[in-house]
């Protein structure tokens, strides 16, 4: 199912690259991530995970607050075939 999520993201990035996919509000401001930005950033994250020597099936712990960045990293892990685990340091 997780690989399907990455594939769906790629489909949306191709069909509607500039459409907002994730919107965040914090510290009095907001940010809209487009499908294209998330697709690109998650691909970059996947390549970094693999460059660090992680192998398909490895589990990676993300120490990241709940945020758009967390979801981008999770998609990157799925793209690389990694198992996802995360801890929100704010909890």
mmCIF file with all atom_site columns, C-alpha atoms in Angstrom:
data_model
loop_
_atom_site.group_PDB
_atom_site.id
_atom_site.type_symbol
_atom_site.label_atom_id
_atom_site.label_alt_id
_atom_site.label_comp_id
_atom_site.label_asym_id
_atom_site.label_entity_id
_atom_site.label_seq_id
_atom_site.pdbx_PDB_ins_code
_atom_site.Cartn_x
_atom_site.Cartn_y
_atom_site.Cartn_z
_atom_site.occupancy
_atom_site.B_iso_or_equiv
_atom_site.pdbx_formal_charge
_atom_site.auth_seq_id
_atom_site.auth_comp_id
_atom_site.auth_asym_id
_atom_site.auth_atom_id
_atom_site.pdbx_PDB_model_num
ATOM 1  C CA . UNK A 1 1  ? 0.000  0.000  0.000   1.00 0.00 ? 1  UNK A CA 1
ATOM 2  C CA . UNK A 1 2  ? 2.813  2.451  0.815   1.00 0.00 ? 2  UNK A CA 1
ATOM 3  C CA . UNK A 1 3  ? 4.400  2.010  -2.606  1.00 0.00 ? 3  UNK A CA 1
ATOM 4  C CA . UNK A 1 4  ? 0.976  2.775  -4.066  1.00 0.00 ? 4  UNK A CA 1
ATOM 5  C CA . UNK A 1 5  ? 0.947  6.064  -2.168  1.00 0.00 ? 5  UNK A CA 1
ATOM 6  C CA . UNK A 1 6  ? 4.245  7.080  -3.791  1.00 0.00 ? 6  UNK A CA 1
ATOM 7  C CA . UNK A 1 7  ? 2.881  6.050  -7.201  1.00 0.00 ? 7  UNK A CA 1
ATOM 8  C CA . UNK A 1 8  ? -0.279 8.083  -6.640  1.00 0.00 ? 8  UNK A CA 1
ATOM 9  C CA . UNK A 1 9  ? 1.857  11.081 -5.701  1.00 0.00 ? 9  UNK A CA 1
ATOM 10 C CA . UNK A 1 10 ? 3.818  10.683 -8.939  1.00 0.00 ? 10 UNK A CA 1
ATOM 11 C CA . UNK A 1 11 ? 0.556  10.521 -10.922 1.00 0.00 ? 11 UNK A CA 1
ATOM 12 C CA . UNK A 1 12 ? -0.745 13.703 -9.285  1.00 0.00 ? 12 UNK A CA 1
ATOM 13 C CA . UNK A 1 13 ? 2.591  15.444 -9.788  1.00 0.00 ? 13 UNK A CA 1
ATOM 14 C CA . UNK A 1 14 ? 2.395  14.636 -13.494 1.00 0.00 ? 14 UNK A CA 1
ATOM 15 C CA . UNK A 1 15 ? -1.281 15.635 -13.893 1.00 0.00 ? 15 UNK A CA 1
ATOM 16 C CA . UNK A 1 16 ? -1.425 18.616 -11.541 1.00 0.00 ? 16 UNK A CA 1
ATOM 17 C CA . UNK A 1 17 ? 2.138  19.625 -10.641 1.00 0.00 ? 17 UNK A CA 1
ATOM 18 C CA . UNK A 1 18 ? 1.266  23.064 -9.284  1.00 0.00 ? 18 UNK A CA 1
ATOM 19 C CA . UNK A 1 19 ? -1.810 22.049 -7.287  1.00 0.00 ? 19 UNK A CA 1
ATOM 20 C CA . UNK A 1 20 ? -1.479 22.289 -3.504  1.00 0.00 ? 20 UNK A CA 1
ATOM 21 C CA . UNK A 1 21 ? -1.011 18.888 -1.881  1.00 0.00 ? 21 UNK A CA 1
ATOM 22 C CA . UNK A 1 22 ? -0.190 19.779 1.733   1.00 0.00 ? 22 UNK A CA 1
ATOM 23 C CA . UNK A 1 23 ? -0.849 23.081 3.455   1.00 0.00 ? 23 UNK A CA 1
ATOM 24 C CA . UNK A 1 24 ? 0.611  24.034 6.815   1.00 0.00 ? 24 UNK A CA 1
ATOM 25 C CA . UNK A 1 25 ? -0.031 26.910 9.184   1.00 0.00 ? 25 UNK A CA 1
ATOM 26 C CA . UNK A 1 26 ? 2.352  27.757 11.997  1.00 0.00 ? 26 UNK A CA 1
ATOM 27 C CA . UNK A 1 27 ? 4.067  30.716 13.592  1.00 0.00 ? 27 UNK A CA 1
ATOM 28 C CA . UNK A 1 28 ? 1.558  33.080 12.012  1.00 0.00 ? 28 UNK A CA 1
ATOM 29 C CA . UNK A 1 29 ? 2.392  31.998 8.457   1.00 0.00 ? 29 UNK A CA 1
ATOM 30 C CA . UNK A 1 30 ? 1.403  29.328 6.012   1.00 0.00 ? 30 UNK A CA 1
ATOM 31 C CA . UNK A 1 31 ? 3.040  27.194 3.367   1.00 0.00 ? 31 UNK A CA 1
ATOM 32 C CA . UNK A 1 32 ? 1.525  25.250 0.510   1.00 0.00 ? 32 UNK A CA 1
ATOM 33 C CA . UNK A 1 33 ? 3.511  22.309 -0.855  1.00 0.00 ? 33 UNK A CA 1
ATOM 34 C CA . UNK A 1 34 ? 2.605  21.386 -4.440  1.00 0.00 ? 34 UNK A CA 1
ATOM 35 C CA . UNK A 1 35 ? 2.436  17.821 -5.714  1.00 0.00 ? 35 UNK A CA 1
ATOM 36 C CA . UNK A 1 36 ? 5.532  18.509 -7.791  1.00 0.00 ? 36 UNK A CA 1
ATOM 37 C CA . UNK A 1 37 ? 7.495  19.819 -4.789  1.00 0.00 ? 37 UNK A CA 1
ATOM 38 C CA . UNK A 1 38 ? 6.560  16.823 -2.644  1.00 0.00 ? 38 UNK A CA 1
ATOM 39 C CA . UNK A 1 39 ? 7.362  14.399 -5.450  1.00 0.00 ? 39 UNK A CA 1
ATOM 40 C CA . UNK A 1 40 ? 10.786 15.995 -5.990  1.00 0.00 ? 40 UNK A CA 1
ATOM 41 C CA . UNK A 1 41 ? 11.624 16.288 -2.277  1.00 0.00 ? 41 UNK A CA 1
ATOM 42 C CA . UNK A 1 42 ? 10.576 12.692 -1.506  1.00 0.00 ? 42 UNK A CA 1
ATOM 43 C CA . UNK A 1 43 ? 12.655 11.379 -4.424  1.00 0.00 ? 43 UNK A CA 1
ATOM 44 C CA . UNK A 1 44 ? 15.629 13.352 -3.118  1.00 0.00 ? 44 UNK A CA 1
ATOM 45 C CA . UNK A 1 45 ? 15.081 11.934 0.392   1.00 0.00 ? 45 UNK A CA 1
ATOM 46 C CA . UNK A 1 46 ? 14.911 8.389  -1.026  1.00 0.00 ? 46 UNK A CA 1
ATOM 47 C CA . UNK A 1 47 ? 18.211 8.857  -2.849  1.00 0.00 ? 47 UNK A CA 1
ATOM 48 C CA . UNK A 1 48 ? 19.849 10.181 0.322   1.00 0.00 ? 48 UNK A CA 1
ATOM 49 C CA . UNK A 1 49 ? 18.639 7.206  2.370   1.00 0.00 ? 49 UNK A CA 1
ATOM 50 C CA . UNK A 1 50 ? 20.120 4.832  -0.211  1.00 0.00 ? 50 UNK A CA 1
ATOM 51 C CA . UNK A 1 51 ? 23.347 6.831  -0.443  1.00 0.00 ? 51 UNK A CA 1
ATOM 52 C CA . UNK A 1 52 ? 23.719 6.487  3.332   1.00 0.00 ? 52 UNK A CA 1
ATOM 53 C CA . UNK A 1 53 ? 23.832 2.725  2.779   1.00 0.00 ? 53 UNK A CA 1
ATOM 54 C CA . UNK A 1 54 ? 20.328 1.781  3.862   1.00 0.00 ? 54 UNK A CA 1
ATOM 55 C CA . UNK A 1 55 ? 18.931 -1.289 2.146   1.00 0.00 ? 55 UNK A CA 1
ATOM 56 C CA . UNK A 1 56 ? 15.422 -2.210 1.085   1.00 0.00 ? 56 UNK A CA 1
ATOM 57 C CA . UNK A 1 57 ? 13.630 -3.597 4.127   1.00 0.00 ? 57 UNK A CA 1
ATOM 58 C CA . UNK A 1 58 ? 15.714 -1.640 6.666   1.00 0.00 ? 58 UNK A CA 1
ATOM 59 C CA . UNK A 1 59 ? 13.807 0.294  9.323   1.00 0.00 ? 59 UNK A CA 1
ATOM 60 C CA . UNK A 1 60 ? 14.584 3.966  9.758   1.00 0.00 ? 60 UNK A CA 1
ATOM 61 C CA . UNK A 1 61 ? 13.557 6.031  12.766  1.00 0.00 ? 61 UNK A CA 1
ATOM 62 C CA . UNK A 1 62 ? 12.648 9.631  11.968  1.00 0.00 ? 62 UNK A CA 1
ATOM 63 C CA . UNK A 1 63 ? 12.938 12.084 14.846  1.00 0.00 ? 63 UNK A CA 1
ATOM 64 C CA . UNK A 1 64 ? 10.751 14.804 13.397  1.00 0.00 ? 64 UNK A CA 1
ATOM 65 C CA . UNK A 1 65 ? 7.786  16.848 14.634  1.00 0.00 ? 65 UNK A CA 1
ATOM 66 C CA . UNK A 1 66 ? 4.455  16.265 12.927  1.00 0.00 ? 66 UNK A CA 1
ATOM 67 C CA . UNK A 1 67 ? 4.854  18.353 9.793   1.00 0.00 ? 67 UNK A CA 1
ATOM 68 C CA . UNK A 1 68 ? 4.782  18.323 6.025   1.00 0.00 ? 68 UNK A CA 1
ATOM 69 C CA . UNK A 1 69 ? 8.486  17.498 6.163   1.00 0.00 ? 69 UNK A CA 1
ATOM 70 C CA . UNK A 1 70 ? 7.737  14.344 8.167   1.00 0.00 ? 70 UNK A CA 1
ATOM 71 C CA . UNK A 1 71 ? 5.335  13.117 5.494   1.00 0.00 ? 71 UNK A CA 1
ATOM 72 C CA . UNK A 1 72 ? 7.815  13.937 2.737   1.00 0.00 ? 72 UNK A CA 1
ATOM 73 C CA . UNK A 1 73 ? 10.513 11.920 4.524   1.00 0.00 ? 73 UNK A CA 1
ATOM 74 C CA . UNK A 1 74 ? 8.073  9.031  5.063   1.00 0.00 ? 74 UNK A CA 1
ATOM 75 C CA . UNK A 1 75 ? 7.237  8.953  1.353   1.00 0.00 ? 75 UNK A CA 1
ATOM 76 C CA . UNK A 1 76 ? 10.973 9.034  0.632   1.00 0.00 ? 76 UNK A CA 1
ATOM 77 C CA . UNK A 1 77 ? 11.443 6.006  2.887   1.00 0.00 ? 77 UNK A CA 1
ATOM 78 C CA . UNK A 1 78 ? 8.668  4.135  1.103   1.00 0.00 ? 78 UNK A CA 1
ATOM 79 C CA . UNK A 1 79 ? 10.172 5.004  -2.279  1.00 0.00 ? 79 UNK A CA 1
ATOM 80 C CA . UNK A 1 80 ? 13.467 3.499  -1.090  1.00 0.00 ? 80 UNK A CA 1
ATOM 81 C CA . UNK A 1 81 ? 11.686 0.360  0.157   1.00 0.00 ? 81 UNK A CA 1
ATOM 82 C CA . UNK A 1 82 ? 12.377 1.166  3.808   1.00 0.00 ? 82 UNK A CA 1
ATOM 83 C CA . UNK A 1 83 ? 10.159 0.550  6.817   1.00 0.00 ? 83 UNK A CA 1
ATOM 84 C CA . UNK A 1 84 ? 8.988  3.722  8.528   1.00 0.00 ? 84 UNK A CA 1
ATOM 85 C CA . UNK A 1 85 ? 9.057  4.490  12.225  1.00 0.00 ? 85 UNK A CA 1
ATOM 86 C CA . UNK A 1 86 ? 8.877  7.972  13.685  1.00 0.00 ? 86 UNK A CA 1
ATOM 87 C CA . UNK A 1 87 ? 8.853  9.795  16.987  1.00 0.00 ? 87 UNK A CA 1
ATOM 88 C CA . UNK A 1 88 ? 7.420  13.266 17.449  1.00 0.00 ? 88 UNK A CA 1
ATOM 89 C CA . UNK A 1 89 ? 9.917  14.976 19.766  1.00 0.00 ? 89 UNK A CA 1
ATOM 90 C CA . UNK A 1 90 ? 7.189  17.366 20.896  1.00 0.00 ? 90 UNK A CA 1
ATOM 91 C CA . UNK A 1 91 ? 5.246  14.593 22.617  1.00 0.00 ? 91 UNK A CA 1
#
